[in-house]
Amino acid sequence: MITLYHCDAARSFRPLWMLEEMGLPYELKMLPFPPRVFAKDYLALNPLGTIPFMIDGETRMTESSGICHYLGIKYGPTPLMVGPEDPAYGAFLNWMYFSDATLTFPQTLVLRYTQLEPEERRNPQVATDYAKWFLGRLRAVEAATANAETLCAGRFTAADIVIGYALRLADSIGLAKDFGPNVAAYWARLQQRDGFKRAVAAEQKAGKEQNIAPRVRA
């Protein structure tokens, strides 16, 4: 059984969504955010104290987009993956890496310096600068979705899951109002997927059952 450690609305939503899209059985363990502060015992399991943390037999993983890739390869074949024989393979891999390194990173600084730091350490200028960074990098998604329903390969793939989470995070921290029209429409489409809805429902159900309050949103 796959075990996924998750915080409400955190990057671990990527593998949660992937698990739901693939219909794989899993156990979801909810933690308060950030767990390194509010769940000290978790550090014994994952010394980084980060989310996600996935256990699959002897496999231990902490990178959200990497877990999605792992699940698609190990438990495929699945149309969520794009193979090296496909002309879209390079684009697929680029989106998979772009999702966290380029899109989510600046958002974490916006979140930190608007919500997570104590009042005296919050920094509106840092938050504004990194929000602009994120929105500037989002131009790649705006261009890719100008004439296509999905990012690559002519179908919904894991690339849409990992990029879709970055849009969900942006929505939760108040940046969605600045989405371009193509990104806004793309994000609306992603939220209509049954797999996305199941992942949100699983997150909410597990939070209630395990008495973990959802993170306060912007």
Coordinates of N, CA and C in Angstrom, one line a residue:
M1 N 0.8 -1.2 0.0 CA 0.0 0.0 0.0 C 0.9 1.3 0.0
I2 N 0.6 2.2 -0.9 CA 1.3 3.5 -0.9 C 0.8 4.3 0.2
T3 N 1.7 4.9 0.9 CA 1.4 5.9 2.0 C 1.8 7.3 1.6
L4 N 0.9 8.2 1.6 CA 1.3 9.6 1.3 C 1.0 10.5 2.5
Y5 N 2.1 11.2 2.9 CA 1.9 12.2 3.9 C 1.6 13.6 3.3
H6 N 0.6 14.2 3.8 CA 0.0 15.4 3.1 C -0.4 16.5 4.0
C7 N -0.2 17.7 3.6 CA -0.8 18.9 4.3 C -1.9 19.5 3.4
D8 N -2.9 20.0 4.0 CA -3.9 20.7 3.2 C -3.3 21.7 2.2
A9 N -3.7 21.5 0.9 CA -3.3 22.5 -0.1 C -1.8 22.6 -0.4
A10 N -1.0 21.6 0.2 CA 0.5 21.7 0.0 C 0.9 20.9 -1.3
R11 N 2.2 20.9 -1.6 CA 2.6 20.3 -2.9 C 2.3 18.9 -3.0
S12 N 2.1 18.2 -1.8 CA 1.7 16.8 -1.8 C 0.3 16.6 -2.5
F13 N -0.4 17.7 -2.8 CA -1.6 17.5 -3.6 C -1.3 17.0 -5.0
R14 N -0.1 17.3 -5.5 CA 0.3 16.7 -6.8 C 0.2 15.2 -6.8
P15 N 0.9 14.5 -6.0 CA 0.8 13.0 -6.0 C -0.6 12.5 -5.6
L16 N -1.3 13.2 -4.7 CA -2.6 12.9 -4.3 C -3.5 12.9 -5.6
W17 N -3.4 13.9 -6.4 CA -4.2 14.0 -7.6 C -3.8 12.9 -8.6
M18 N -2.5 12.6 -8.7 CA -2.0 11.6 -9.6 C -2.6 10.2 -9.1
L19 N -2.6 10.0 -7.9 CA -3.1 8.7 -7.3 C -4.6 8.6 -7.7
E20 N -5.3 9.6 -7.6 CA -6.8 9.6 -7.9 C -7.0 9.4 -9.4
E21 N -6.2 10.1 -10.2 CA -6.4 9.9 -11.6 C -6.1 8.5 -12.1
M22 N -5.1 7.9 -11.4 CA -4.7 6.5 -11.8 C -5.6 5.4 -11.1
G23 N -6.4 5.8 -10.1 CA -7.2 4.9 -9.4 C -6.4 3.9 -8.6
L24 N -5.3 4.4 -8.0 CA -4.4 3.5 -7.2 C -4.8 3.6 -5.8
P25 N -4.8 2.4 -5.0 CA -5.1 2.4 -3.6 C -3.9 3.1 -2.8
Y26 N -4.3 3.8 -1.8 CA -3.3 4.5 -1.0 C -3.8 4.9 0.4
E27 N -3.0 5.2 1.3 CA -3.3 5.7 2.6 C -2.9 7.1 2.7
L28 N -3.7 8.0 3.1 CA -3.4 9.4 3.2 C -3.3 9.8 4.7
K29 N -2.1 10.3 5.0 CA -1.8 10.7 6.4 C -1.7 12.2 6.4
M30 N -2.6 12.9 7.1 CA -2.6 14.4 7.2 C -1.7 14.9 8.3
L31 N -1.1 16.0 8.0 CA -0.2 16.7 9.0 C -0.6 18.2 9.0
P32 N -0.4 18.8 10.2 CA -0.5 20.3 10.2 C 0.6 21.0 9.5
F33 N 0.3 22.2 9.0 CA 1.3 22.9 8.2 C 1.9 24.1 9.0
P34 N 3.3 24.2 9.0 CA 4.3 23.3 8.4 C 4.6 22.2 9.4
P35 N 4.7 20.9 9.0 CA 4.9 19.8 9.9 C 6.2 19.9 10.7
R36 N 7.2 20.5 10.2 CA 8.5 20.6 10.9 C 8.3 21.4 12.2
V37 N 7.3 22.3 12.2 CA 7.0 23.1 13.4 C 6.0 22.5 14.3
F38 N 4.9 21.9 13.7 CA 3.7 21.5 14.4 C 3.6 20.0 14.5
A39 N 4.5 19.2 13.9 CA 4.5 17.7 14.1 C 5.9 17.3 14.2
K40 N 6.6 17.6 15.3 CA 8.0 17.3 15.5 C 8.3 15.8 15.3
D41 N 7.4 14.9 15.6 CA 7.7 13.5 15.5 C 7.9 13.1 14.0
Y42 N 7.3 13.9 13.1 CA 7.5 13.6 11.7 C 8.9 13.6 11.2
L43 N 9.7 14.4 11.9 CA 11.1 14.5 11.5 C 11.9 13.2 11.7
A44 N 11.4 12.3 12.5 CA 12.1 11.0 12.6 C 11.8 10.2 11.4
L45 N 10.7 10.5 10.7 CA 10.4 9.7 9.5 C 11.0 10.4 8.3
N46 N 10.9 11.7 8.2 CA 11.4 12.5 7.1 C 12.2 13.7 7.7
P47 N 13.6 13.5 7.8 CA 14.4 14.5 8.5 C 14.3 15.9 7.9
L48 N 13.9 16.0 6.6 CA 13.7 17.3 6.0 C 12.5 18.0 6.6
G49 N 11.6 17.3 7.1 CA 10.4 17.9 7.6 C 9.4 18.5 6.6
T50 N 9.7 18.1 5.3 CA 8.9 18.6 4.2 C 7.7 17.7 3.8
I51 N 6.9 18.3 3.0 CA 5.7 17.6 2.4 C 5.8 17.7 0.9
P52 N 5.6 16.7 0.2 CA 5.1 15.4 0.5 C 6.2 14.4 1.0
F53 N 5.8 13.3 1.6 CA 6.6 12.2 1.8 C 5.8 10.9 1.4
M54 N 6.4 10.2 0.5 CA 5.7 9.0 0.0 C 6.5 7.7 0.4
I55 N 5.8 6.7 0.9 CA 6.4 5.4 1.1 C 5.7 4.4 0.2
D56 N 6.5 3.7 -0.5 CA 6.0 2.6 -1.4 C 6.9 1.4 -1.3
G57 N 6.6 0.5 -0.3 CA 7.6 -0.6 -0.1 C 8.9 0.0 0.5
E58 N 10.0 -0.3 -0.2 CA 11.3 0.3 0.2 C 11.5 1.7 -0.3
T59 N 10.7 2.2 -1.2 CA 10.9 3.5 -1.8 C 10.4 4.6 -0.9
R60 N 11.3 5.6 -0.7 CA 10.9 6.8 0.0 C 11.2 8.0 -0.9
M61 N 10.2 8.9 -1.1 CA 10.4 10.0 -1.9 C 9.8 11.3 -1.3
T62 N 10.4 12.4 -1.6 CA 10.0 13.7 -1.1 C 9.7 14.8 -2.1
E63 N 9.9 14.5 -3.4 CA 9.7 15.5 -4.4 C 8.4 15.3 -5.1
S64 N 7.5 16.3 -5.1 CA 6.1 16.1 -5.5 C 6.0 15.7 -7.0
S65 N 6.7 16.4 -7.9 CA 6.6 16.1 -9.3 C 7.3 14.8 -9.6
G66 N 8.4 14.5 -8.9 CA 9.1 13.2 -9.0 C 8.2 12.1 -8.6
I67 N 7.4 12.2 -7.6 CA 6.5 11.2 -7.2 C 5.5 10.9 -8.3
C68 N 5.0 11.9 -8.9 CA 4.0 11.8 -10.0 C 4.6 11.0 -11.1
H69 N 5.9 11.3 -11.4 CA 6.6 10.6 -12.5 C 6.8 9.1 -12.1
Y70 N 7.2 8.9 -10.9 CA 7.4 7.5 -10.4 C 6.1 6.7 -10.5
L71 N 5.0 7.3 -10.0 CA 3.8 6.5 -10.0 C 3.4 6.2 -11.5
G72 N 3.5 7.1 -12.4 CA 3.1 6.9 -13.8 C 3.9 5.8 -14.4
I73 N 5.2 5.8 -14.1 CA 6.1 4.8 -14.7 C 5.9 3.4 -14.0
K74 N 5.9 3.4 -12.7 CA 5.9 2.1 -12.0 C 4.5 1.4 -12.1
Y75 N 3.5 2.2 -12.1 CA 2.1 1.6 -12.1 C 1.4 1.8 -13.4
G76 N 2.1 2.2 -14.5 CA 1.5 2.3 -15.8 C 1.5 1.0 -16.5
P77 N 1.2 1.0 -17.8 CA 1.1 2.2 -18.6 C -0.1 3.0 -18.3
T78 N 0.0 4.3 -18.6 CA -1.1 5.2 -18.4 C -1.0 6.4 -19.4
P79 N -2.1 6.8 -19.9 CA -2.0 8.0 -20.8 C -1.5 9.3 -20.1
L80 N -1.4 9.2 -18.8 CA -0.9 10.4 -18.1 C 0.6 10.6 -18.3
M81 N 1.3 9.6 -18.8 CA 2.7 9.7 -19.1 C 3.0 9.9 -20.6
V82 N 4.1 10.5 -20.9 CA 4.5 10.7 -22.3 C 5.9 10.0 -22.4
G83 N 6.0 9.0 -23.3 CA 7.2 8.3 -23.5 C 8.2 8.9 -24.4
P84 N 9.5 8.4 -24.5 CA 10.5 9.0 -25.3 C 10.3 8.8 -26.8
E85 N 9.4 7.9 -27.2 CA 9.0 7.7 -28.6 C 8.1 8.8 -29.1
D86 N 7.5 9.5 -28.2 CA 6.5 10.6 -28.5 C 7.2 11.9 -28.8
P87 N 6.9 12.6 -29.9 CA 7.5 13.9 -30.1 C 7.4 14.9 -29.0
A88 N 6.3 14.7 -28.2 CA 6.1 15.6 -27.1 C 6.9 15.3 -25.8
Y89 N 7.7 14.3 -25.9 CA 8.4 13.8 -24.7 C 9.3 14.9 -24.0
G90 N 10.0 15.7 -24.8 CA 10.8 16.8 -24.3 C 10.0 17.8 -23.6
A91 N 8.9 18.2 -24.2 CA 8.0 19.2 -23.7 C 7.4 18.7 -22.4
F92 N 7.0 17.4 -22.3 CA 6.4 16.8 -21.1 C 7.4 16.9 -20.0
L93 N 8.7 16.5 -20.2 CA 9.7 16.5 -19.1 C 9.9 18.0 -18.7
N94 N 10.0 18.9 -19.7 CA 10.2 20.3 -19.3 C 9.1 20.8 -18.4
W95 N 7.9 20.5 -18.7 CA 6.8 20.9 -17.8 C 6.9 20.3 -16.4
M96 N 7.3 19.0 -16.4 CA 7.4 18.3 -15.1 C 8.4 19.0 -14.2
Y97 N 9.6 19.4 -14.8 CA 10.6 20.1 -14.0 C 10.2 21.6 -13.7
F98 N 9.7 22.2 -14.7 CA 9.2 23.6 -14.6 C 8.3 23.9 -13.5
S99 N 7.4 22.9 -13.2 CA 6.3 23.0 -12.3 C 6.8 23.5 -10.9
D100 N 7.8 22.8 -10.4 CA 8.3 23.2 -9.1 C 9.5 24.2 -9.1
A101 N 10.4 23.9 -9.9 CA 11.6 24.7 -9.9 C 11.3 26.2 -10.3
T102 N 10.4 26.4 -11.2 CA 10.2 27.7 -11.8 C 8.9 28.3 -11.3
L103 N 7.8 27.5 -11.1 CA 6.5 28.1 -10.8 C 6.2 28.1 -9.3
T104 N 6.5 27.0 -8.6 CA 6.1 26.9 -7.2 C 7.1 27.6 -6.3
F105 N 8.4 27.6 -6.6 CA 9.4 28.2 -5.8 C 9.0 29.7 -5.4
P106 N 8.8 30.6 -6.4 CA 8.5 31.9 -6.0 C 7.3 32.1 -5.1
Q107 N 6.3 31.2 -5.4 CA 5.1 31.3 -4.6 C 5.3 30.9 -3.1
T108 N 6.3 30.0 -2.8 CA 6.5 29.7 -1.4 C 7.1 30.9 -0.7
L109 N 7.8 31.8 -1.4 CA 8.3 33.0 -0.7 C 7.1 34.0 -0.5
V110 N 6.2 34.1 -1.5 CA 5.0 34.9 -1.2 C 4.3 34.4 0.0
L111 N 4.0 33.1 0.1 CA 3.3 32.5 1.2 C 4.1 32.8 2.5
R112 N 5.4 32.6 2.5 CA 6.2 32.8 3.7 C 6.1 34.2 4.2
Y113 N 6.3 35.2 3.3 CA 6.4 36.5 3.8 C 5.1 37.3 3.9
T114 N 4.0 36.6 3.6 CA 2.7 37.2 3.8 C 1.9 36.5 4.9
Q115 N 2.2 35.2 5.1 CA 1.3 34.4 6.1 C 2.1 33.6 7.1
L116 N 3.2 33.1 6.8 CA 3.9 32.1 7.7 C 4.8 32.7 8.7
E117 N 5.5 33.8 8.3 CA 6.4 34.4 9.2 C 5.6 35.2 10.3
P118 N 6.3 35.4 11.5 CA 5.6 36.3 12.5 C 5.5 37.7 11.9
E119 N 4.5 38.4 12.4 CA 4.2 39.7 11.9 C 5.4 40.6 11.7
E120 N 6.3 40.6 12.6 CA 7.5 41.5 12.5 C 8.5 41.1 11.5
R121 N 8.4 39.9 11.0 CA 9.3 39.4 9.9 C 8.6 39.4 8.5
R122 N 7.4 39.7 8.4 CA 6.7 39.7 7.1 C 7.3 40.8 6.3
N123 N 7.3 40.6 5.0 CA 8.0 41.6 4.1 C 7.1 41.7 2.8
P124 N 6.3 42.8 2.7 CA 5.5 43.0 1.5 C 6.3 43.1 0.3
Q125 N 7.5 43.7 0.4 CA 8.3 44.0 -0.8 C 8.8 42.6 -1.4
V126 N 9.2 41.8 -0.5 CA 9.7 40.4 -1.0 C 8.5 39.7 -1.6
A127 N 7.3 39.7 -1.0 CA 6.2 39.0 -1.5 C 5.8 39.6 -2.8
T128 N 5.8 40.9 -3.0 CA 5.4 41.5 -4.3 C 6.4 41.1 -5.4
D129 N 7.7 41.2 -5.1 CA 8.7 40.9 -6.1 C 8.6 39.4 -6.6
Y130 N 8.3 38.5 -5.6 CA 8.3 37.1 -6.0 C 6.9 36.8 -6.7
A131 N 5.9 37.5 -6.3 CA 4.6 37.3 -7.1 C 4.8 37.7 -8.5
K132 N 5.5 38.8 -8.7 CA 5.8 39.3 -10.1 C 6.6 38.2 -10.9
W133 N 7.6 37.6 -10.2 CA 8.4 36.6 -10.7 C 7.5 35.4 -11.2
F134 N 6.7 35.0 -10.3 CA 5.8 33.9 -10.6 C 4.9 34.2 -11.8
L135 N 4.3 35.4 -11.8 CA 3.4 35.7 -12.9 C 4.2 35.9 -14.2
G136 N 5.4 36.4 -14.2 CA 6.2 36.4 -15.4 C 6.5 35.1 -15.9
R137 N 6.8 34.1 -15.1 CA 7.1 32.7 -15.6 C 5.8 32.0 -16.1
L138 N 4.7 32.5 -15.6 CA 3.4 31.9 -15.9 C 3.1 32.2 -17.4
R139 N 3.8 33.1 -18.0 CA 3.6 33.5 -19.4 C 3.8 32.2 -20.3
A140 N 4.6 31.3 -19.9 CA 4.8 30.1 -20.7 C 3.5 29.3 -20.7
V141 N 2.8 29.2 -19.6 CA 1.6 28.5 -19.5 C 0.5 29.2 -20.3
E142 N 0.5 30.5 -20.3 CA -0.5 31.3 -21.0 C -0.3 31.0 -22.5
A143 N 1.0 31.0 -23.0 CA 1.2 30.7 -24.4 C 0.8 29.3 -24.8
A144 N 1.2 28.3 -23.9 CA 0.9 26.9 -24.3 C -0.6 26.6 -24.3
T145 N -1.4 27.3 -23.6 CA -2.8 27.0 -23.6 C -3.6 28.0 -24.5
A146 N -2.9 28.7 -25.3 CA -3.6 29.7 -26.2 C -4.5 28.9 -27.2
N147 N -4.0 27.8 -27.7 CA -4.8 27.1 -28.7 C -4.9 25.6 -28.4
A148 N -4.8 25.3 -27.1 CA -4.8 23.8 -26.7 C -5.5 23.7 -25.4
E149 N -6.2 22.6 -25.2 CA -6.9 22.4 -23.9 C -5.9 21.9 -22.8
T150 N -4.8 21.3 -23.2 CA -3.8 20.8 -22.2 C -2.4 21.3 -22.7
L151 N -1.4 20.9 -21.9 CA -0.1 21.5 -22.1 C 0.7 20.8 -23.2
C152 N 0.5 19.5 -23.4 CA 1.4 18.8 -24.3 C 0.7 17.4 -24.7
A153 N 1.2 16.9 -25.8 CA 0.8 15.6 -26.3 C -0.7 15.5 -26.7
G154 N -1.4 16.6 -26.8 CA -2.8 16.6 -27.2 C -3.7 15.9 -26.2
R155 N -3.3 15.7 -25.0 CA -4.2 15.1 -24.0 C -3.8 15.5 -22.6
F156 N -4.6 15.2 -21.6 CA -4.3 15.5 -20.2 C -3.2 14.5 -19.8
T157 N -2.2 15.0 -19.2 CA -1.1 14.2 -18.7 C -0.6 14.7 -17.3
A158 N 0.3 14.0 -16.8 CA 0.9 14.3 -15.4 C 1.5 15.8 -15.5
A159 N 1.8 16.3 -16.6 CA 2.3 17.6 -16.7 C 1.2 18.6 -16.3
D160 N 0.0 18.3 -16.7 CA -1.2 19.2 -16.3 C -1.4 19.1 -14.8
I161 N -1.2 17.9 -14.2 CA -1.3 17.8 -12.8 C -0.3 18.6 -12.0
V162 N 0.9 18.5 -12.4 CA 2.0 19.2 -11.6 C 1.9 20.8 -11.8
I163 N 1.6 21.2 -13.1 CA 1.4 22.6 -13.3 C 0.0 23.1 -12.7
G164 N -1.0 22.2 -12.7 CA -2.3 22.5 -12.1 C -2.2 22.8 -10.7
Y165 N -1.3 22.1 -10.0 CA -1.1 22.4 -8.5 C -0.6 23.8 -8.3
A166 N 0.4 24.2 -9.2 CA 0.9 25.5 -9.0 C -0.2 26.6 -9.2
L167 N -1.1 26.3 -10.0 CA -2.3 27.2 -10.2 C -3.2 27.2 -9.0
R168 N -3.3 26.0 -8.4 CA -4.1 25.9 -7.2 C -3.5 26.7 -6.1
L169 N -2.2 26.6 -5.9 CA -1.5 27.3 -4.9 C -1.6 28.8 -5.1
A170 N -1.5 29.2 -6.4 CA -1.6 30.7 -6.7 C -3.0 31.1 -6.3
D171 N -4.0 30.3 -6.6 CA -5.4 30.7 -6.3 C -5.5 30.9 -4.7
S172 N -4.9 30.0 -4.0 CA -5.0 30.0 -2.5 C -4.3 31.2 -1.9
I173 N -3.3 31.7 -2.5 CA -2.6 32.9 -1.9 C -2.9 34.2 -2.6
G174 N -4.0 34.2 -3.4 CA -4.5 35.5 -3.9 C -3.9 35.9 -5.2
L175 N -3.2 35.1 -6.0 CA -2.6 35.5 -7.2 C -3.5 35.2 -8.5
A176 N -4.5 34.4 -8.3 CA -5.3 34.0 -9.5 C -6.0 35.2 -10.2
K177 N -6.2 36.3 -9.4 CA -6.8 37.4 -10.1 C -6.0 38.0 -11.2
D178 N -4.7 37.7 -11.2 CA -3.7 38.2 -12.2 C -3.4 37.2 -13.3
F179 N -4.2 36.0 -13.3 CA -4.0 35.1 -14.4 C -4.4 35.7 -15.7
G180 N -3.7 35.4 -16.8 CA -4.1 35.7 -18.1 C -5.4 34.9 -18.5
P181 N -6.1 35.3 -19.6 CA -7.3 34.6 -19.9 C -7.1 33.2 -20.2
N182 N -6.0 32.8 -20.9 CA -5.8 31.4 -21.2 C -5.6 30.5 -20.0
V183 N -4.7 31.1 -19.1 CA -4.5 30.3 -17.8 C -5.7 30.2 -17.0
A184 N -6.5 31.3 -16.9 CA -7.7 31.3 -16.1 C -8.7 30.2 -16.6
A185 N -8.8 30.1 -18.0 CA -9.7 29.1 -18.6 C -9.1 27.7 -18.4
Y186 N -7.8 27.6 -18.5 CA -7.2 26.3 -18.3 C -7.4 25.8 -16.8
W187 N -7.2 26.7 -15.9 CA -7.4 26.3 -14.5 C -8.8 26.0 -14.2
A188 N -9.8 26.6 -14.8 CA -11.2 26.3 -14.6 C -11.5 24.9 -15.2
R189 N -10.8 24.5 -16.3 CA -11.0 23.2 -16.9 C -10.5 22.1 -16.0
L190 N -9.3 22.4 -15.4 CA -8.6 21.4 -14.5 C -9.5 21.1 -13.3
Q191 N -10.1 22.1 -12.8 CA -11.0 21.9 -11.6 C -12.2 21.1 -11.9
Q192 N -12.6 20.9 -13.1 CA -13.8 20.2 -13.5 C -13.5 18.7 -13.6
R193 N -12.2 18.3 -13.6 CA -11.8 16.9 -13.8 C -12.3 16.1 -12.5
D194 N -12.8 14.9 -12.8 CA -13.2 14.0 -11.7 C -12.1 13.7 -10.8
G195 N -10.9 13.5 -11.4 CA -9.7 13.1 -10.5 C -9.4 14.3 -9.6
F196 N -9.5 15.5 -10.1 CA -9.2 16.7 -9.2 C -10.2 16.7 -8.1
K197 N -11.5 16.6 -8.4 CA -12.5 16.6 -7.4 C -12.4 15.5 -6.4
R198 N -12.0 14.4 -6.8 CA -11.8 13.3 -5.9 C -10.6 13.5 -4.9
A199 N -9.6 14.2 -5.5 CA -8.4 14.5 -4.6 C -8.8 15.5 -3.6
V200 N -9.5 16.5 -4.0 CA -10.0 17.6 -3.0 C -10.8 16.9 -1.9
A201 N -11.8 16.0 -2.4 CA -12.6 15.4 -1.4 C -11.9 14.5 -0.5
A202 N -10.8 13.8 -1.0 CA -10.0 12.9 -0.1 C -9.2 13.7 0.9
E203 N -8.7 14.9 0.5 CA -8.0 15.8 1.3 C -8.9 16.3 2.5
Q204 N -10.1 16.7 2.1 CA -11.0 17.2 3.1 C -11.5 16.1 4.1
K205 N -11.8 14.9 3.5 CA -12.3 13.8 4.4 C -11.2 13.4 5.4
A206 N -10.0 13.2 4.9 CA -8.9 12.8 5.7 C -8.6 13.8 6.8
G207 N -8.7 15.1 6.5 CA -8.4 16.2 7.4 C -9.4 16.1 8.6
K208 N -10.7 15.9 8.2 CA -11.7 15.8 9.2 C -11.6 14.6 10.1
E209 N -11.3 13.4 9.5 CA -11.2 12.2 10.2 C -10.0 12.2 11.1
Q210 N -8.9 12.9 10.7 CA -7.7 12.9 11.5 C -7.5 14.1 12.3
N211 N -8.6 14.9 12.3 CA -8.6 16.1 13.2 C -7.5 17.1 12.9
I212 N -7.2 17.3 11.6 CA -6.2 18.3 11.1 C -6.9 19.4 10.4
A213 N -6.9 20.6 11.0 CA -7.6 21.7 10.5 C -7.0 22.2 9.2
P214 N -7.8 22.6 8.2 CA -7.2 23.1 6.9 C -6.4 24.4 7.1
R215 N -5.4 24.6 6.3 CA -4.6 25.8 6.4 C -5.4 27.0 6.0
V216 N -5.2 28.1 6.7 CA -5.9 29.3 6.4 C -5.5 29.8 5.0
R217 N -6.4 30.1 4.2 CA -6.1 30.6 2.8 C -6.2 32.1 2.8
A218 N -5.5 32.7 1.7 CA -5.5 34.1 1.6 C -6.9 34.6 1.2

